Amino acid sequence: MSRETRKSFIIKTAAAAAALSIPGAGLFSEEKPRPAMKFGKPKKALVVWYSQTGHTRRIGRIIARAWERKGLKVTTADYREIDAAAAPSYDIIAVGSPVYYLDVPGNLMEWISSVPAIDGIPVAAFVTFGGKGDNQHNTACAILEALAGKGGVPAGMGLFGNMSTYAPTWSMGNESRILKFRNLPDGETYARARACAADILGTVRRGTPFPAEMRFEAGTIFRHLPQIAGTRFLIGEHRVDRTRCIQCLRCEKGCPVQAIHPGEGSVERKKCILCMGCVNNCPADAVAMTFLGRKVYGFREFLRRNNIEIAEPEELAD
Ligand SMILES: Cc1cc2nc3c(=O)[nH]c(=O)nc-3n(C[C@H](O)[C@H](O)[C@H](O)COP(=O)(O)O)c2cc1C
């Protein structure tokens, strides 16, 4: 099969699979009437994210700062520090996520599913992703869809590309795939984040919902495959090397599913969702993981080996 034919085959198959698995192929359920957007002058905003290596957190903080500068009172934190029950008390809610395995990480989706009714509250999504890939748009739509399921009304979304943090890529010798984007995030990324914050606010002031529509992309079909199980199959060892561990507990605190126990040197493999947070954030290279027999090393170490320092946005420098 020629390259072009193969590409169009994948796209067609993806469209067929998506049409089968997403009823009506539209983003939002038309079964119950959608609430109208509560619009006007918002006063209180919630900016919440999931972020293992800081890319999504940076964008979330820029959005929060931009809104603060417009006079809003903004609550901003990792989703684990925010009580979902408080969501209805905000005038705008923005939720940020990395794309993991072509989708929204399940742990963040679980938090969204615990949000009570937020009828009419404008909602936005911001997503960071690694390199080219696919499905970033649909990942943002999936967040909006989940929030719309709670009664939220889409007010915008932003997609921000940067270096991927999927540690097996560089650990397997494909550093160049990541290093292509070594300059990202950059000033332009941060300017787009500020513009995204302004656009969302403009939408809320006008009260015209943001037209979020899932797209059928080549990656759509892969999104329906067991991505995490595939990676799990290729991982050999996954434990904490107690001879290297400095007991900083960063891995334990960052693990979204409480699967890692540095005190015992163990990882509950069945619980683990392979976010790579433990490997990526360990300052002592003490998380022993192998992928196809090769040692996996983390994002901190990748940045160090390649002499990369991520430029912080100016408003977050203080
Ligand atoms: C486990 C894992 C899976 C990933 N899967 C994808 C993916 O499917 N598509 C993509 O574009 N990027 C993928 N990435 C890259 C991340 O989306 C990207 O680096 C993101 O900005 C990380 O955000 P964070 O620093 O806030 O965690 C993946 C990264 C990890 C660690």
mmCIF file of C-alpha atoms and ligand atoms in Angstrom:
data_model
loop_
_atom_site.group_PDB
_atom_site.id
_atom_site.type_symbol
_atom_site.label_atom_id
_atom_site.label_comp_id
_atom_site.label_asym_id
_atom_site.label_seq_id
_atom_site.Cartn_x
_atom_site.Cartn_y
_atom_site.Cartn_z
ATOM 1 C CA MET A 1 0.000 0.000 0.000
ATOM 2 C CA SER A 2 1.438 3.400 -0.931
ATOM 3 C CA ARG A 3 2.028 5.934 1.821
ATOM 4 C CA GLU A 4 -0.846 8.148 0.648
ATOM 5 C CA THR A 5 -3.266 5.224 0.283
ATOM 6 C CA ARG A 6 -2.309 3.959 3.717
ATOM 7 C CA LYS A 7 -2.892 7.412 5.203
ATOM 8 C CA SER A 8 -6.324 7.783 3.624
ATOM 9 C CA PHE A 9 -7.171 4.223 4.720
ATOM 10 C CA ILE A 10 -6.279 5.061 8.319
ATOM 11 C CA ILE A 11 -8.318 8.259 8.218
ATOM 12 C CA LYS A 12 -11.330 6.478 6.703
ATOM 13 C CA THR A 13 -11.106 3.633 9.217
ATOM 14 C CA ALA A 14 -10.739 6.129 12.039
ATOM 15 C CA ALA A 15 -13.829 7.972 10.870
ATOM 16 C CA ALA A 16 -15.776 4.714 10.686
ATOM 17 C CA ALA A 17 -14.629 3.619 14.134
ATOM 18 C CA ALA A 18 -15.367 7.013 15.615
ATOM 19 C CA ALA A 19 -18.789 7.155 13.995
ATOM 20 C CA LEU A 20 -19.561 3.782 15.535
ATOM 21 C CA SER A 21 -18.352 4.665 18.987
ATOM 22 C CA ILE A 22 -19.553 8.268 19.298
ATOM 23 C CA PRO A 23 -23.322 8.323 18.900
ATOM 24 C CA GLY A 24 -24.443 10.905 16.374
ATOM 25 C CA ALA A 25 -20.785 11.825 15.862
ATOM 26 C CA GLY A 26 -21.548 15.178 17.523
ATOM 27 C CA LEU A 27 -19.818 16.381 20.641
ATOM 28 C CA PHE A 28 -22.697 17.039 22.977
ATOM 29 C CA SER A 29 -25.745 15.006 23.804
ATOM 30 C CA GLU A 30 -28.875 16.577 22.378
ATOM 31 C CA GLU A 31 -31.079 14.432 24.610
ATOM 32 C CA LYS A 32 -31.432 17.076 27.301
ATOM 33 C CA PRO A 33 -31.620 20.791 26.514
ATOM 34 C CA ARG A 34 -28.350 22.636 26.990
ATOM 35 C CA PRO A 35 -28.434 25.396 29.594
ATOM 36 C CA ALA A 36 -27.787 28.922 28.362
ATOM 37 C CA MET A 37 -24.419 30.397 29.259
ATOM 38 C CA LYS A 38 -24.338 32.576 32.364
ATOM 39 C CA PHE A 39 -22.514 35.498 30.909
ATOM 40 C CA GLY A 40 -21.597 39.064 31.628
ATOM 41 C CA LYS A 41 -18.896 40.144 34.027
ATOM 42 C CA PRO A 42 -17.402 37.121 35.771
ATOM 43 C CA LYS A 43 -15.897 37.760 39.200
ATOM 44 C CA LYS A 44 -14.651 34.381 40.392
ATOM 45 C CA ALA A 45 -12.689 31.916 38.288
ATOM 46 C CA LEU A 46 -11.294 28.458 38.844
ATOM 47 C CA VAL A 47 -8.212 27.357 36.897
ATOM 48 C CA VAL A 48 -7.391 23.766 37.626
ATOM 49 C CA TRP A 49 -4.946 21.372 36.000
ATOM 50 C CA TYR A 50 -3.231 18.030 36.033
ATOM 51 C CA SER A 51 0.462 18.323 35.263
ATOM 52 C CA GLN A 52 3.323 15.942 35.950
ATOM 53 C CA THR A 53 6.208 17.906 34.463
ATOM 54 C CA GLY A 54 5.037 21.498 34.573
ATOM 55 C CA HIS A 55 4.006 22.198 30.966
ATOM 56 C CA THR A 56 0.271 22.317 31.713
ATOM 57 C CA ARG A 57 0.780 23.996 35.072
ATOM 58 C CA ARG A 58 2.683 26.862 33.381
ATOM 59 C CA ILE A 59 -0.151 27.495 30.903
ATOM 60 C CA GLY A 60 -2.728 27.320 33.696
ATOM 61 C CA ARG A 61 -0.819 29.846 35.755
ATOM 62 C CA ILE A 62 -0.535 32.232 32.784
ATOM 63 C CA ILE A 63 -4.299 32.036 32.193
ATOM 64 C CA ALA A 64 -4.935 32.597 35.896
ATOM 65 C CA ARG A 65 -2.572 35.576 36.010
ATOM 66 C CA ALA A 66 -4.171 37.110 32.890
ATOM 67 C CA TRP A 67 -7.608 36.848 34.489
ATOM 68 C CA GLU A 68 -6.330 38.293 37.772
ATOM 69 C CA ARG A 69 -5.022 41.261 35.824
ATOM 70 C CA LYS A 70 -8.548 41.740 34.513
ATOM 71 C CA GLY A 71 -9.810 41.974 38.096
ATOM 72 C CA LEU A 72 -11.080 38.409 38.629
ATOM 73 C CA LYS A 73 -10.519 36.529 41.866
ATOM 74 C CA VAL A 74 -8.868 33.320 40.647
ATOM 75 C CA THR A 75 -8.447 30.055 42.498
ATOM 76 C CA THR A 76 -5.730 28.048 40.849
ATOM 77 C CA ALA A 77 -4.188 24.679 41.687
ATOM 78 C CA ASP A 78 -3.558 21.077 40.767
ATOM 79 C CA TYR A 79 -6.931 19.310 40.615
ATOM 80 C CA ARG A 80 -6.027 17.242 43.661
ATOM 81 C CA GLU A 81 -6.023 20.360 45.809
ATOM 82 C CA ILE A 82 -9.432 21.514 44.610
ATOM 83 C CA ASP A 83 -12.668 20.214 46.027
ATOM 84 C CA ALA A 84 -14.830 19.424 42.993
ATOM 85 C CA ALA A 85 -17.924 20.121 45.106
ATOM 86 C CA ALA A 86 -16.974 23.834 45.104
ATOM 87 C CA ALA A 87 -17.082 24.093 41.282
ATOM 88 C CA PRO A 88 -20.636 25.577 41.129
ATOM 89 C CA SER A 89 -19.453 28.607 43.122
ATOM 90 C CA TYR A 90 -17.300 29.909 40.233
ATOM 91 C CA ASP A 91 -18.280 32.119 37.276
ATOM 92 C CA ILE A 92 -15.771 30.468 34.877
ATOM 93 C CA ILE A 93 -13.953 27.146 35.098
ATOM 94 C CA ALA A 94 -10.862 26.272 33.056
ATOM 95 C CA VAL A 95 -9.460 22.747 33.186
ATOM 96 C CA GLY A 96 -5.999 21.901 31.854
ATOM 97 C CA SER A 97 -4.497 18.569 30.951
ATOM 98 C CA PRO A 98 -1.591 17.011 29.108
ATOM 99 C CA VAL A 99 -2.434 14.586 26.313
ATOM 100 C CA TYR A 100 -1.465 11.183 27.662
ATOM 101 C CA TYR A 101 -1.947 8.193 25.395
ATOM 102 C CA LEU A 102 -3.962 10.273 22.872
ATOM 103 C CA ASP A 103 -6.493 11.251 25.513
ATOM 104 C CA VAL A 104 -7.328 12.961 28.794
ATOM 105 C CA PRO A 105 -5.681 11.041 31.651
ATOM 106 C CA GLY A 106 -8.292 8.915 33.439
ATOM 107 C CA ASN A 107 -7.446 10.359 36.851
ATOM 108 C CA LEU A 108 -8.388 13.878 35.698
ATOM 109 C CA MET A 109 -11.557 12.570 34.053
ATOM 110 C CA GLU A 110 -12.470 10.997 37.379
ATOM 111 C CA TRP A 111 -12.131 14.377 39.078
ATOM 112 C CA ILE A 112 -14.330 15.991 36.409
ATOM 113 C CA SER A 113 -16.904 13.266 36.886
ATOM 114 C CA SER A 114 -17.085 14.198 40.585
ATOM 115 C CA VAL A 115 -17.994 17.833 39.739
ATOM 116 C CA PRO A 116 -21.652 18.486 40.665
ATOM 117 C CA ALA A 117 -24.123 20.348 38.407
ATOM 118 C CA ILE A 118 -22.617 23.546 36.989
ATOM 119 C CA ASP A 119 -25.559 24.574 34.823
ATOM 120 C CA GLY A 120 -24.759 27.507 32.575
ATOM 121 C CA ILE A 121 -21.248 28.100 33.936
ATOM 122 C CA PRO A 122 -18.776 28.855 31.111
ATOM 123 C CA VAL A 123 -16.076 26.183 30.873
ATOM 124 C CA ALA A 124 -12.782 26.094 28.984
ATOM 125 C CA ALA A 125 -10.064 23.534 28.330
ATOM 126 C CA PHE A 126 -6.327 23.966 27.840
ATOM 127 C CA VAL A 127 -4.206 21.097 26.676
ATOM 128 C CA THR A 128 -0.468 20.640 26.309
ATOM 129 C CA PHE A 129 1.020 17.948 24.125
ATOM 130 C CA GLY A 130 4.316 16.603 22.868
ATOM 131 C CA GLY A 131 5.432 17.383 19.381
ATOM 132 C CA LYS A 132 3.320 16.620 16.351
ATOM 133 C CA GLY A 133 1.109 13.656 17.097
ATOM 134 C CA ASP A 134 -2.632 13.735 16.833
ATOM 135 C CA ASN A 135 -5.759 13.972 18.937
ATOM 136 C CA GLN A 136 -4.814 17.105 20.867
ATOM 137 C CA HIS A 137 -7.923 18.887 19.622
ATOM 138 C CA ASN A 138 -10.097 15.926 20.565
ATOM 139 C CA THR A 139 -8.489 15.747 23.998
ATOM 140 C CA ALA A 140 -9.576 19.340 24.658
ATOM 141 C CA CYS A 141 -13.031 18.521 23.277
ATOM 142 C CA ALA A 142 -13.237 15.506 25.592
ATOM 143 C CA ILE A 143 -12.666 17.801 28.587
ATOM 144 C CA LEU A 144 -15.321 20.226 27.329
ATOM 145 C CA GLU A 145 -17.680 17.345 26.664
ATOM 146 C CA ALA A 146 -17.239 16.038 30.216
ATOM 147 C CA LEU A 147 -17.810 19.507 31.680
ATOM 148 C CA ALA A 148 -20.793 20.077 29.369
ATOM 149 C CA GLY A 149 -22.182 16.819 30.725
ATOM 150 C CA LYS A 150 -22.316 18.627 34.083
ATOM 151 C CA GLY A 151 -24.165 21.580 32.560
ATOM 152 C CA GLY A 152 -21.107 23.740 31.758
ATOM 153 C CA VAL A 153 -21.175 25.746 28.529
ATOM 154 C CA PRO A 154 -18.009 25.704 26.377
ATOM 155 C CA ALA A 155 -16.328 29.117 26.232
ATOM 156 C CA GLY A 156 -13.019 28.209 24.616
ATOM 157 C CA MET A 157 -10.012 25.983 24.344
ATOM 158 C CA GLY A 158 -6.278 26.277 23.801
ATOM 159 C CA LEU A 159 -3.726 23.769 22.531
ATOM 160 C CA PHE A 160 -0.047 24.201 23.351
ATOM 161 C CA GLY A 161 2.732 22.076 21.867
ATOM 162 C CA ASN A 162 6.025 21.488 23.650
ATOM 163 C CA MET A 163 8.645 18.824 24.273
ATOM 164 C CA SER A 164 7.042 15.472 24.921
ATOM 165 C CA THR A 165 7.634 13.982 28.344
ATOM 166 C CA TYR A 166 6.975 10.394 27.280
ATOM 167 C CA ALA A 167 10.232 9.066 28.725
ATOM 168 C CA PRO A 168 10.480 5.847 26.630
ATOM 169 C CA THR A 169 10.936 7.959 23.466
ATOM 170 C CA TRP A 170 14.335 9.410 24.386
ATOM 171 C CA SER A 171 15.291 6.385 26.477
ATOM 172 C CA MET A 172 14.979 4.205 23.352
ATOM 173 C CA GLY A 173 17.370 6.485 21.488
ATOM 174 C CA ASN A 174 14.828 8.732 19.764
ATOM 175 C CA GLU A 175 16.084 11.910 21.419
ATOM 176 C CA SER A 176 15.935 13.801 18.125
ATOM 177 C CA ARG A 177 12.140 13.445 17.985
ATOM 178 C CA ILE A 178 11.893 15.406 21.207
ATOM 179 C CA LEU A 179 14.849 17.717 20.623
ATOM 180 C CA LYS A 180 13.130 19.037 17.485
ATOM 181 C CA PHE A 181 10.916 20.908 19.922
ATOM 182 C CA ARG A 182 13.635 21.809 22.423
ATOM 183 C CA ASN A 183 12.773 25.507 22.140
ATOM 184 C CA LEU A 184 9.153 24.886 23.218
ATOM 185 C CA PRO A 185 7.456 26.237 25.198
ATOM 186 C CA ASP A 186 8.702 29.648 24.093
ATOM 187 C CA GLY A 187 7.575 33.265 24.174
ATOM 188 C CA GLU A 188 5.070 32.613 21.420
ATOM 189 C CA THR A 189 3.523 29.714 23.373
ATOM 190 C CA TYR A 190 3.098 31.989 26.366
ATOM 191 C CA ALA A 191 1.681 34.819 24.238
ATOM 192 C CA ARG A 192 -0.892 32.359 22.866
ATOM 193 C CA ALA A 193 -1.805 31.348 26.419
ATOM 194 C CA ARG A 194 -2.460 35.010 27.290
ATOM 195 C CA ALA A 195 -4.497 35.422 24.093
ATOM 196 C CA CYS A 196 -6.446 32.257 24.936
ATOM 197 C CA ALA A 197 -7.293 33.722 28.373
ATOM 198 C CA ALA A 198 -8.507 36.940 26.711
ATOM 199 C CA ASP A 199 -10.557 35.034 24.114
ATOM 200 C CA ILE A 200 -12.324 32.973 26.789
ATOM 201 C CA LEU A 201 -13.161 36.115 28.727
ATOM 202 C CA GLY A 202 -14.438 37.788 25.541
ATOM 203 C CA THR A 203 -16.699 34.802 24.858
ATOM 204 C CA VAL A 204 -18.049 34.917 28.402
ATOM 205 C CA ARG A 205 -18.755 38.637 28.093
ATOM 206 C CA ARG A 206 -20.613 38.108 24.803
ATOM 207 C CA GLY A 207 -22.361 34.933 25.928
ATOM 208 C CA THR A 208 -21.981 33.098 22.634
ATOM 209 C CA PRO A 209 -20.908 29.484 23.308
ATOM 210 C CA PHE A 210 -17.647 28.263 21.773
ATOM 211 C CA PRO A 211 -18.357 25.830 18.918
ATOM 212 C CA ALA A 212 -16.370 22.763 20.073
ATOM 213 C CA GLU A 213 -16.554 19.863 17.645
ATOM 214 C CA MET A 214 -14.570 16.620 17.761
ATOM 215 C CA ARG A 215 -12.594 15.960 14.579
ATOM 216 C CA PHE A 216 -12.022 12.585 13.048
ATOM 217 C CA GLU A 217 -8.273 12.446 12.849
ATOM 218 C CA ALA A 218 -5.914 9.640 11.964
ATOM 219 C CA GLY A 219 -5.239 9.118 15.669
ATOM 220 C CA THR A 220 -8.911 8.731 16.488
ATOM 221 C CA ILE A 221 -8.818 5.026 15.781
ATOM 222 C CA PHE A 222 -5.768 4.553 17.994
ATOM 223 C CA ARG A 223 -7.503 6.421 20.792
ATOM 224 C CA HIS A 224 -9.927 3.521 20.970
ATOM 225 C CA LEU A 225 -7.138 0.987 21.385
ATOM 226 C CA PRO A 226 -5.825 0.073 24.832
ATOM 227 C CA GLN A 227 -2.910 2.534 24.751
ATOM 228 C CA ILE A 228 -1.793 2.123 28.336
ATOM 229 C CA ALA A 229 -2.014 -1.659 28.171
ATOM 230 C CA GLY A 230 0.274 -1.523 25.099
ATOM 231 C CA THR A 231 2.929 0.407 27.019
ATOM 232 C CA ARG A 232 2.451 -1.857 30.049
ATOM 233 C CA PHE A 233 3.261 -4.840 27.840
ATOM 234 C CA LEU A 234 6.600 -3.280 26.826
ATOM 235 C CA ILE A 235 7.682 -2.337 30.342
ATOM 236 C CA GLY A 236 9.810 -4.855 32.199
ATOM 237 C CA GLU A 237 11.040 -3.586 35.519
ATOM 238 C CA HIS A 238 9.253 -0.843 37.464
ATOM 239 C CA ARG A 239 10.304 -0.354 41.074
ATOM 240 C CA VAL A 240 12.229 2.040 43.298
ATOM 241 C CA ASP A 241 15.947 1.388 43.659
ATOM 242 C CA ARG A 242 16.346 1.892 47.403
ATOM 243 C CA THR A 243 20.107 2.204 47.135
ATOM 244 C CA ARG A 244 19.640 5.412 45.111
ATOM 245 C CA CYS A 245 16.386 6.687 46.643
ATOM 246 C CA ILE A 246 16.798 9.771 48.840
ATOM 247 C CA GLN A 247 13.271 9.447 50.297
ATOM 248 C CA CYS A 248 12.212 12.901 49.070
ATOM 249 C CA LEU A 249 8.774 11.315 48.482
ATOM 250 C CA ARG A 250 8.280 13.365 45.316
ATOM 251 C CA CYS A 251 7.176 10.230 43.434
ATOM 252 C CA GLU A 252 4.728 9.252 46.150
ATOM 253 C CA LYS A 253 3.195 12.732 46.378
ATOM 254 C CA GLY A 254 2.952 13.070 42.596
ATOM 255 C CA CYS A 255 1.496 9.637 41.855
ATOM 256 C CA PRO A 256 -2.153 10.200 40.952
ATOM 257 C CA VAL A 257 -3.163 6.664 41.917
ATOM 258 C CA GLN A 258 -1.002 6.021 45.013
ATOM 259 C CA ALA A 259 0.782 3.146 43.294
ATOM 260 C CA ILE A 260 4.377 3.878 44.322
ATOM 261 C CA HIS A 261 5.837 3.210 47.760
ATOM 262 C CA PRO A 262 9.409 4.508 47.999
ATOM 263 C CA GLY A 263 9.735 3.325 51.606
ATOM 264 C CA GLU A 264 9.320 -0.263 50.451
ATOM 265 C CA GLY A 265 10.873 0.292 47.027
ATOM 266 C CA SER A 266 7.765 -1.073 45.341
ATOM 267 C CA VAL A 267 5.240 -0.116 42.660
ATOM 268 C CA GLU A 268 1.772 -1.643 42.510
ATOM 269 C CA ARG A 269 1.924 -2.433 38.825
ATOM 270 C CA LYS A 270 -1.786 -3.131 38.411
ATOM 271 C CA LYS A 271 -2.737 0.238 39.917
ATOM 272 C CA CYS A 272 -0.113 2.209 37.958
ATOM 273 C CA ILE A 273 -1.494 4.213 35.013
ATOM 274 C CA LEU A 274 1.945 4.751 33.455
ATOM 275 C CA CYS A 275 1.932 8.534 33.585
ATOM 276 C CA MET A 276 5.733 8.330 34.001
ATOM 277 C CA GLY A 277 5.497 10.978 36.731
ATOM 278 C CA CYS A 278 7.702 8.964 39.103
ATOM 279 C CA VAL A 279 10.460 8.456 36.510
ATOM 280 C CA ASN A 280 10.192 11.998 35.169
ATOM 281 C CA ASN A 281 10.347 13.772 38.513
ATOM 282 C CA CYS A 282 12.812 11.679 40.519
ATOM 283 C CA PRO A 283 15.823 13.881 41.372
ATOM 284 C CA ALA A 284 18.005 10.828 42.134
ATOM 285 C CA ASP A 285 17.287 8.658 39.078
ATOM 286 C CA ALA A 286 16.042 6.056 41.564
ATOM 287 C CA VAL A 287 12.953 4.820 39.730
ATOM 288 C CA ALA A 288 14.138 1.668 38.011
ATOM 289 C CA MET A 289 12.094 1.167 34.851
ATOM 290 C CA THR A 290 12.885 -0.694 31.643
ATOM 291 C CA PHE A 291 11.141 -0.400 28.288
ATOM 292 C CA LEU A 292 11.897 -3.151 25.781
ATOM 293 C CA GLY A 293 14.855 -4.017 27.977
ATOM 294 C CA ARG A 294 16.359 -0.489 27.946
ATOM 295 C CA LYS A 295 16.641 1.636 31.078
ATOM 296 C CA VAL A 296 14.134 4.494 31.087
ATOM 297 C CA TYR A 297 15.384 7.806 32.414
ATOM 298 C CA GLY A 298 13.278 10.811 33.285
ATOM 299 C CA PHE A 299 12.536 14.288 31.931
ATOM 300 C CA ARG A 300 14.731 16.065 34.497
ATOM 301 C CA GLU A 301 17.670 13.917 33.427
ATOM 302 C CA PHE A 302 16.800 14.378 29.722
ATOM 303 C CA LEU A 303 16.863 18.167 30.170
ATOM 304 C CA ARG A 304 20.149 17.962 32.084
ATOM 305 C CA ARG A 305 21.861 15.734 29.507
ATOM 306 C CA ASN A 306 20.835 18.067 26.699
ATOM 307 C CA ASN A 307 21.566 21.263 28.544
ATOM 308 C CA ILE A 308 18.005 22.518 28.214
ATOM 309 C CA GLU A 309 16.443 25.020 30.540
ATOM 310 C CA ILE A 310 12.782 25.754 29.997
ATOM 311 C CA ALA A 311 12.172 29.495 29.739
ATOM 312 C CA GLU A 312 9.679 30.593 32.366
ATOM 313 C CA PRO A 313 7.016 33.082 31.312
ATOM 314 C CA GLU A 314 7.847 36.579 32.528
ATOM 315 C CA GLU A 315 4.770 36.976 34.713
ATOM 316 C CA LEU A 316 5.653 33.827 36.669
ATOM 317 C CA ALA A 317 9.287 34.726 37.253
ATOM 318 C CA ASP A 318 8.582 36.315 40.661
HETATM 319 C C1 LIG B 1 2.644 8.956 29.610
HETATM 320 C C2 LIG B 1 2.650 10.003 28.551
HETATM 321 C C3 LIG B 1 1.890 9.852 27.411
HETATM 322 C C4 LIG B 1 1.888 10.859 26.431
HETATM 323 N N1 LIG B 1 1.098 10.702 25.324
HETATM 324 C C5 LIG B 1 1.031 11.706 24.413
HETATM 325 C C6 LIG B 1 0.170 11.606 23.294
HETATM 326 O O1 LIG B 1 -0.531 10.628 23.110
HETATM 327 N N2 LIG B 1 0.140 12.635 22.408
HETATM 328 C C7 LIG B 1 0.907 13.765 22.575
HETATM 329 O O2 LIG B 1 0.843 14.676 21.740
HETATM 330 N N3 LIG B 1 1.737 13.874 23.635
HETATM 331 C C8 LIG B 1 1.811 12.897 24.564
HETATM 332 N N4 LIG B 1 2.619 13.011 25.662
HETATM 333 C C9 LIG B 1 3.360 14.268 25.861
HETATM 334 C C10 LIG B 1 2.654 15.184 26.847
HETATM 335 O O3 LIG B 1 1.311 15.396 26.465
HETATM 336 C C11 LIG B 1 3.317 16.550 26.931
HETATM 337 O O4 LIG B 1 4.666 16.456 27.137
HETATM 338 C C12 LIG B 1 2.640 17.414 27.988
HETATM 339 O O5 LIG B 1 2.928 18.760 27.717
HETATM 340 C C13 LIG B 1 3.068 17.079 29.400
HETATM 341 O O6 LIG B 1 2.398 17.941 30.279
HETATM 342 P P1 LIG B 1 2.779 18.101 31.819
HETATM 343 O O7 LIG B 1 4.207 18.569 31.864
HETATM 344 O O8 LIG B 1 1.856 19.139 32.292
HETATM 345 O O9 LIG B 1 2.561 16.770 32.457
HETATM 346 C C14 LIG B 1 2.680 12.020 26.619
HETATM 347 C C15 LIG B 1 3.474 12.148 27.773
HETATM 348 C C16 LIG B 1 3.464 11.154 28.728
HETATM 349 C C17 LIG B 1 4.316 11.326 29.965
#
